[in-house]
Each structure stands twice: as C-alpha cells, then as structure tokens.
C-alpha cells in the first residue's frame, strides 16, 4: 500500500482566518443587521478546554429538527430546518474550532461529540 504525502499547498492567503467567499453575504437590510452578529460569532476564539467542551455540548453535531416519522406503516421525512437559522454556518464553524482545539491542542478524544 502506498503512503499518502501531503504535498498540497495554498499559494493564496486571506487576511482573515474565517474567510468566506464574496457571495457569502448578500446585501440587504436583514444582512446589515446580522453581519455584526456573524462577525462576533466568527471572532470567538477557543482557548480554554472547559469553554470548548461547553461549545461542543451546546451546539449539536446534527440538526435536532430532522425527523423520520412512521405513521400507518408509511415513513415520512421531516427535513432539517437548521439552514433557516441565519447564523447556522457561524455556529458550525465555532463548534469545529472547539473540536479542533480539544483534539489538536489538548490531545483529547472528541469522538463523543461526533454523530
């Protein structure tokens, strides 16, 4: 079996570590209100293992609203509605940063936080 070597490098740099593509934030009144909140959540740094555990316990790994209901022998799927949350991507990013901190910096096993 061959070994996999990491030879991929990025030649571009971004001024902000949480860079989002240009079309990520659409312009409008709703976005003008939410962009400061998005920036606050994106700016949260995880530097404490207790805080990282709290984030991982609070923010679910999968959408809690997705359900499969069986009724009269038929199965009905209720789709995940988390994407309707305007801060969904930021919270998922925050949870990922917390998991990365626990695994990389603290050396903890994070499998209990992964669905």
Short mmCIF file of N, CA and C in Angstrom, two decimals:
data_model
loop_
_atom_site.label_atom_id
_atom_site.label_comp_id
_atom_site.label_asym_id
_atom_site.label_seq_id
_atom_site.Cartn_x
_atom_site.Cartn_y
_atom_site.Cartn_z
N UNK A 1 0.84 -1.17 0.00
CA UNK A 1 0.00 0.00 0.00
C UNK A 1 0.89 1.24 0.00
N UNK A 2 0.51 2.22 -0.80
CA UNK A 2 1.33 3.44 -0.92
C UNK A 2 1.06 4.38 0.25
N UNK A 3 2.06 5.17 0.54
CA UNK A 3 1.88 6.18 1.58
C UNK A 3 1.35 7.46 0.95
N UNK A 4 0.56 8.16 1.72
CA UNK A 4 -0.01 9.42 1.25
C UNK A 4 0.82 10.55 1.83
N UNK A 5 1.37 11.37 0.97
CA UNK A 5 2.15 12.52 1.40
C UNK A 5 1.34 13.78 1.17
N UNK A 6 1.37 14.66 2.14
CA UNK A 6 0.66 15.93 2.00
C UNK A 6 1.55 16.89 1.22
N UNK A 7 1.27 17.05 -0.06
CA UNK A 7 2.07 17.94 -0.88
C UNK A 7 1.27 19.14 -1.35
N UNK A 8 0.00 19.19 -0.99
CA UNK A 8 -0.86 20.29 -1.42
C UNK A 8 -0.56 21.53 -0.58
N UNK A 9 -0.27 22.63 -1.23
CA UNK A 9 -0.05 23.89 -0.52
C UNK A 9 -0.91 24.96 -1.14
N UNK A 10 -1.28 25.92 -0.32
CA UNK A 10 -2.06 27.04 -0.80
C UNK A 10 -1.12 28.18 -1.15
N UNK A 11 -1.34 28.77 -2.31
CA UNK A 11 -0.50 29.88 -2.74
C UNK A 11 -1.13 31.21 -2.42
N UNK A 12 -2.37 31.20 -2.01
CA UNK A 12 -3.06 32.45 -1.68
C UNK A 12 -3.27 32.55 -0.17
N UNK A 13 -3.28 33.76 0.32
CA UNK A 13 -3.52 33.97 1.73
C UNK A 13 -4.71 34.89 1.89
N UNK A 14 -5.37 34.76 3.00
CA UNK A 14 -6.53 35.58 3.29
C UNK A 14 -6.23 36.40 4.54
N UNK A 15 -6.65 37.66 4.56
CA UNK A 15 -6.36 38.49 5.72
C UNK A 15 -7.11 38.05 6.98
N UNK A 16 -8.18 37.32 6.82
CA UNK A 16 -8.99 36.90 7.96
C UNK A 16 -9.03 35.38 7.97
N UNK A 17 -8.80 34.73 9.13
CA UNK A 17 -8.77 33.26 9.15
C UNK A 17 -10.12 32.62 8.85
N UNK A 18 -11.20 33.34 9.04
CA UNK A 18 -12.53 32.81 8.75
C UNK A 18 -13.06 33.39 7.45
N UNK A 19 -12.25 33.33 6.41
CA UNK A 19 -12.61 33.92 5.12
C UNK A 19 -13.80 33.21 4.52
N UNK A 20 -14.74 33.98 3.99
CA UNK A 20 -15.90 33.45 3.30
C UNK A 20 -15.90 33.97 1.87
N UNK A 21 -16.39 33.21 0.92
CA UNK A 21 -16.43 33.66 -0.47
C UNK A 21 -17.19 34.98 -0.60
N UNK A 22 -16.90 35.77 -1.63
CA UNK A 22 -17.53 37.08 -1.79
C UNK A 22 -19.05 37.05 -1.81
N UNK A 23 -19.66 36.03 -2.36
CA UNK A 23 -21.12 35.97 -2.44
C UNK A 23 -21.76 35.42 -1.18
N UNK A 24 -20.96 35.19 -0.16
CA UNK A 24 -21.47 34.57 1.06
C UNK A 24 -22.51 35.45 1.74
N UNK A 25 -22.24 36.73 1.81
CA UNK A 25 -23.16 37.64 2.49
C UNK A 25 -23.84 38.53 1.47
N UNK A 26 -25.12 38.30 1.33
CA UNK A 26 -25.88 39.10 0.38
C UNK A 26 -26.22 40.44 1.01
N UNK A 27 -26.35 41.43 0.18
CA UNK A 27 -26.65 42.77 0.68
C UNK A 27 -28.15 42.92 0.89
N UNK A 28 -28.49 43.64 1.91
CA UNK A 28 -29.88 43.88 2.23
C UNK A 28 -30.01 44.31 3.67
N UNK A 29 -31.19 44.73 4.04
CA UNK A 29 -31.43 45.20 5.40
C UNK A 29 -31.22 44.08 6.41
N UNK A 30 -31.72 42.89 6.10
CA UNK A 30 -31.59 41.75 7.00
C UNK A 30 -30.12 41.40 7.23
N UNK A 31 -29.34 41.43 6.16
CA UNK A 31 -27.91 41.12 6.27
C UNK A 31 -27.16 42.19 7.03
N UNK A 32 -27.56 43.45 6.88
CA UNK A 32 -26.89 44.52 7.62
C UNK A 32 -27.08 44.36 9.11
N UNK A 33 -28.19 43.82 9.51
CA UNK A 33 -28.44 43.58 10.93
C UNK A 33 -27.65 42.36 11.42
N UNK A 34 -27.59 41.31 10.59
CA UNK A 34 -26.97 40.05 11.02
C UNK A 34 -25.45 40.02 10.86
N UNK A 35 -24.89 40.81 9.96
CA UNK A 35 -23.44 40.76 9.75
C UNK A 35 -22.63 41.06 11.01
N UNK A 36 -23.02 42.05 11.84
CA UNK A 36 -22.27 42.23 13.08
C UNK A 36 -22.33 41.00 14.00
N UNK A 37 -23.48 40.33 14.06
CA UNK A 37 -23.59 39.11 14.86
C UNK A 37 -22.72 38.00 14.29
N UNK A 38 -22.71 37.89 12.96
CA UNK A 38 -21.86 36.88 12.31
C UNK A 38 -20.40 37.14 12.65
N UNK A 39 -20.00 38.41 12.59
CA UNK A 39 -18.61 38.75 12.89
C UNK A 39 -18.26 38.43 14.34
N UNK A 40 -19.19 38.64 15.26
CA UNK A 40 -18.94 38.34 16.66
C UNK A 40 -18.74 36.84 16.84
N UNK A 41 -19.62 36.03 16.26
CA UNK A 41 -19.50 34.57 16.40
C UNK A 41 -18.23 34.08 15.72
N UNK A 42 -17.91 34.63 14.54
CA UNK A 42 -16.68 34.23 13.85
C UNK A 42 -15.43 34.64 14.63
N UNK A 43 -15.54 35.70 15.41
CA UNK A 43 -14.39 36.19 16.16
C UNK A 43 -14.15 35.51 17.49
N UNK A 44 -15.04 34.62 17.90
CA UNK A 44 -14.85 33.92 19.18
C UNK A 44 -13.69 32.94 19.04
N UNK A 45 -12.71 33.10 19.91
CA UNK A 45 -11.55 32.22 19.89
C UNK A 45 -11.68 31.20 21.02
N UNK A 46 -11.35 29.99 20.71
CA UNK A 46 -11.42 28.92 21.70
C UNK A 46 -10.02 28.71 22.24
N UNK A 47 -9.83 29.10 23.51
CA UNK A 47 -8.50 29.00 24.13
C UNK A 47 -8.55 28.30 25.48
N UNK A 48 -9.69 27.68 25.80
CA UNK A 48 -9.87 27.06 27.10
C UNK A 48 -10.62 25.75 26.89
N UNK A 49 -10.15 24.67 27.49
CA UNK A 49 -10.79 23.37 27.25
C UNK A 49 -12.19 23.30 27.87
N UNK A 50 -12.44 23.98 28.97
CA UNK A 50 -13.79 23.98 29.56
C UNK A 50 -14.77 24.69 28.63
N UNK A 51 -14.33 25.80 28.04
CA UNK A 51 -15.17 26.54 27.10
C UNK A 51 -15.41 25.70 25.84
N UNK A 52 -14.38 25.01 25.37
CA UNK A 52 -14.52 24.15 24.19
C UNK A 52 -15.52 23.02 24.45
N UNK A 53 -15.46 22.42 25.63
CA UNK A 53 -16.42 21.36 25.99
C UNK A 53 -17.84 21.93 26.05
N UNK A 54 -17.99 23.12 26.60
CA UNK A 54 -19.30 23.75 26.67
C UNK A 54 -19.87 23.99 25.28
N UNK A 55 -19.05 24.47 24.36
CA UNK A 55 -19.49 24.71 22.98
C UNK A 55 -19.93 23.40 22.34
N UNK A 56 -19.12 22.36 22.50
CA UNK A 56 -19.44 21.06 21.87
C UNK A 56 -20.69 20.44 22.46
N UNK A 57 -20.97 20.69 23.72
CA UNK A 57 -22.17 20.15 24.34
C UNK A 57 -23.40 20.97 23.98
N UNK A 58 -23.22 22.26 23.77
CA UNK A 58 -24.35 23.16 23.50
C UNK A 58 -24.78 23.13 22.04
N UNK A 59 -23.83 23.17 21.13
CA UNK A 59 -24.15 23.19 19.70
C UNK A 59 -24.19 21.74 19.21
N UNK A 60 -25.34 21.27 18.73
CA UNK A 60 -25.45 19.87 18.31
C UNK A 60 -24.65 19.57 17.04
N UNK A 61 -24.25 18.32 16.89
CA UNK A 61 -23.46 17.94 15.72
C UNK A 61 -24.33 17.76 14.48
N UNK A 62 -25.60 17.54 14.67
CA UNK A 62 -26.51 17.45 13.54
C UNK A 62 -27.80 18.18 13.91
N UNK A 63 -28.58 18.49 12.94
CA UNK A 63 -29.78 19.27 13.18
C UNK A 63 -30.76 18.49 14.04
N UNK A 64 -31.18 19.05 15.17
CA UNK A 64 -32.08 18.32 16.06
C UNK A 64 -33.52 18.25 15.55
N UNK A 65 -33.82 18.98 14.48
CA UNK A 65 -35.20 19.01 14.00
C UNK A 65 -35.48 17.99 12.90
N UNK A 66 -34.46 17.37 12.37
CA UNK A 66 -34.66 16.37 11.32
C UNK A 66 -35.26 15.12 11.95
N UNK A 67 -36.36 14.69 11.41
CA UNK A 67 -37.06 13.53 11.98
C UNK A 67 -37.57 12.61 10.88
N UNK A 68 -37.75 11.36 11.25
CA UNK A 68 -38.41 10.39 10.39
C UNK A 68 -39.58 9.83 11.20
N UNK A 69 -40.76 10.05 10.70
CA UNK A 69 -41.97 9.65 11.42
C UNK A 69 -42.62 8.50 10.67
N UNK A 70 -42.99 7.45 11.39
CA UNK A 70 -43.72 6.32 10.81
C UNK A 70 -45.17 6.42 11.26
N UNK A 71 -46.06 6.49 10.29
CA UNK A 71 -47.47 6.65 10.58
C UNK A 71 -48.26 5.76 9.63
N UNK A 72 -49.04 4.85 10.19
CA UNK A 72 -49.86 3.92 9.41
C UNK A 72 -49.02 3.11 8.43
N UNK A 73 -47.83 2.70 8.85
CA UNK A 73 -46.98 1.86 8.02
C UNK A 73 -46.20 2.63 6.97
N UNK A 74 -46.35 3.92 6.90
CA UNK A 74 -45.60 4.74 5.94
C UNK A 74 -44.57 5.58 6.68
N UNK A 75 -43.50 5.89 6.01
CA UNK A 75 -42.43 6.67 6.61
C UNK A 75 -42.41 8.07 6.00
N UNK A 76 -42.42 9.08 6.86
CA UNK A 76 -42.39 10.47 6.41
C UNK A 76 -41.12 11.12 6.95
N UNK A 77 -40.41 11.82 6.09
CA UNK A 77 -39.20 12.52 6.48
C UNK A 77 -39.48 14.00 6.64
N UNK A 78 -39.12 14.54 7.79
CA UNK A 78 -39.18 15.98 8.01
C UNK A 78 -37.76 16.49 7.82
N UNK A 79 -37.53 17.35 6.85
CA UNK A 79 -36.16 17.78 6.55
C UNK A 79 -35.57 18.65 7.66
N UNK A 80 -34.27 18.74 7.65
CA UNK A 80 -33.57 19.58 8.62
C UNK A 80 -33.86 21.04 8.32
N UNK A 81 -34.20 21.76 9.35
CA UNK A 81 -34.53 23.17 9.19
C UNK A 81 -33.42 24.09 9.71
N UNK A 82 -32.29 23.53 10.04
CA UNK A 82 -31.22 24.34 10.62
C UNK A 82 -30.69 25.39 9.65
N UNK A 83 -30.74 25.11 8.37
CA UNK A 83 -30.25 26.08 7.40
C UNK A 83 -31.08 27.35 7.40
N UNK A 84 -32.26 27.32 8.01
CA UNK A 84 -33.07 28.53 8.11
C UNK A 84 -32.52 29.47 9.17
N UNK A 85 -31.68 28.97 10.06
CA UNK A 85 -31.03 29.80 11.06
C UNK A 85 -29.98 30.65 10.34
N UNK A 86 -30.09 31.97 10.40
CA UNK A 86 -29.15 32.82 9.66
C UNK A 86 -27.72 32.76 10.19
N UNK A 87 -27.51 32.24 11.38
CA UNK A 87 -26.16 32.12 11.94
C UNK A 87 -25.68 30.67 11.97
N UNK A 88 -26.34 29.80 11.22
CA UNK A 88 -26.02 28.37 11.23
C UNK A 88 -24.55 28.11 10.87
N UNK A 89 -24.08 28.69 9.79
CA UNK A 89 -22.70 28.44 9.35
C UNK A 89 -21.68 28.91 10.38
N UNK A 90 -21.96 30.02 11.02
CA UNK A 90 -21.04 30.53 12.03
C UNK A 90 -20.99 29.62 13.25
N UNK A 91 -22.14 29.11 13.68
CA UNK A 91 -22.16 28.21 14.83
C UNK A 91 -21.49 26.88 14.51
N UNK A 92 -21.66 26.38 13.29
CA UNK A 92 -20.98 25.15 12.89
C UNK A 92 -19.46 25.38 12.88
N UNK A 93 -19.04 26.54 12.40
CA UNK A 93 -17.62 26.88 12.41
C UNK A 93 -17.06 26.98 13.82
N UNK A 94 -17.83 27.58 14.72
CA UNK A 94 -17.41 27.69 16.11
C UNK A 94 -17.28 26.32 16.75
N UNK A 95 -18.22 25.44 16.48
CA UNK A 95 -18.16 24.08 17.02
C UNK A 95 -16.94 23.33 16.47
N UNK A 96 -16.66 23.53 15.19
CA UNK A 96 -15.49 22.89 14.58
C UNK A 96 -14.20 23.42 15.20
N UNK A 97 -14.13 24.72 15.46
CA UNK A 97 -12.93 25.28 16.11
C UNK A 97 -12.76 24.71 17.51
N UNK A 98 -13.87 24.52 18.23
CA UNK A 98 -13.80 23.93 19.56
C UNK A 98 -13.32 22.48 19.50
N UNK A 99 -13.86 21.71 18.55
CA UNK A 99 -13.42 20.32 18.39
C UNK A 99 -11.94 20.26 18.01
N UNK A 100 -11.52 21.15 17.12
CA UNK A 100 -10.11 21.18 16.71
C UNK A 100 -9.21 21.53 17.88
N UNK A 101 -9.64 22.46 18.71
CA UNK A 101 -8.85 22.84 19.88
C UNK A 101 -8.70 21.65 20.83
N UNK A 102 -9.81 20.97 21.10
CA UNK A 102 -9.75 19.83 22.01
C UNK A 102 -8.86 18.71 21.47
N UNK A 103 -8.97 18.45 20.18
CA UNK A 103 -8.21 17.35 19.59
C UNK A 103 -6.74 17.72 19.37
N UNK A 104 -6.47 18.90 18.81
CA UNK A 104 -5.11 19.26 18.43
C UNK A 104 -4.29 19.82 19.60
N UNK A 105 -4.87 20.73 20.35
CA UNK A 105 -4.12 21.39 21.41
C UNK A 105 -4.15 20.58 22.71
N UNK A 106 -5.34 20.13 23.09
CA UNK A 106 -5.47 19.42 24.37
C UNK A 106 -5.20 17.91 24.22
N UNK A 107 -5.24 17.39 23.01
CA UNK A 107 -5.00 15.98 22.78
C UNK A 107 -6.08 15.07 23.29
N UNK A 108 -7.30 15.59 23.39
CA UNK A 108 -8.43 14.81 23.92
C UNK A 108 -9.13 14.04 22.81
N UNK A 109 -9.82 12.99 23.20
CA UNK A 109 -10.62 12.20 22.28
C UNK A 109 -11.98 12.88 22.13
N UNK A 110 -12.33 13.30 20.89
CA UNK A 110 -13.57 14.05 20.66
C UNK A 110 -14.64 13.19 20.00
N UNK A 111 -14.45 11.89 19.98
CA UNK A 111 -15.45 11.03 19.33
C UNK A 111 -16.80 11.08 20.00
N UNK A 112 -16.86 11.43 21.27
CA UNK A 112 -18.17 11.52 21.95
C UNK A 112 -18.98 12.70 21.46
N UNK A 113 -18.34 13.67 20.80
CA UNK A 113 -19.04 14.84 20.27
C UNK A 113 -19.37 14.72 18.80
N UNK A 114 -19.02 13.61 18.18
CA UNK A 114 -19.27 13.43 16.75
C UNK A 114 -20.40 12.44 16.55
N UNK A 115 -21.36 12.82 15.71
CA UNK A 115 -22.51 11.94 15.44
C UNK A 115 -22.12 10.82 14.50
#
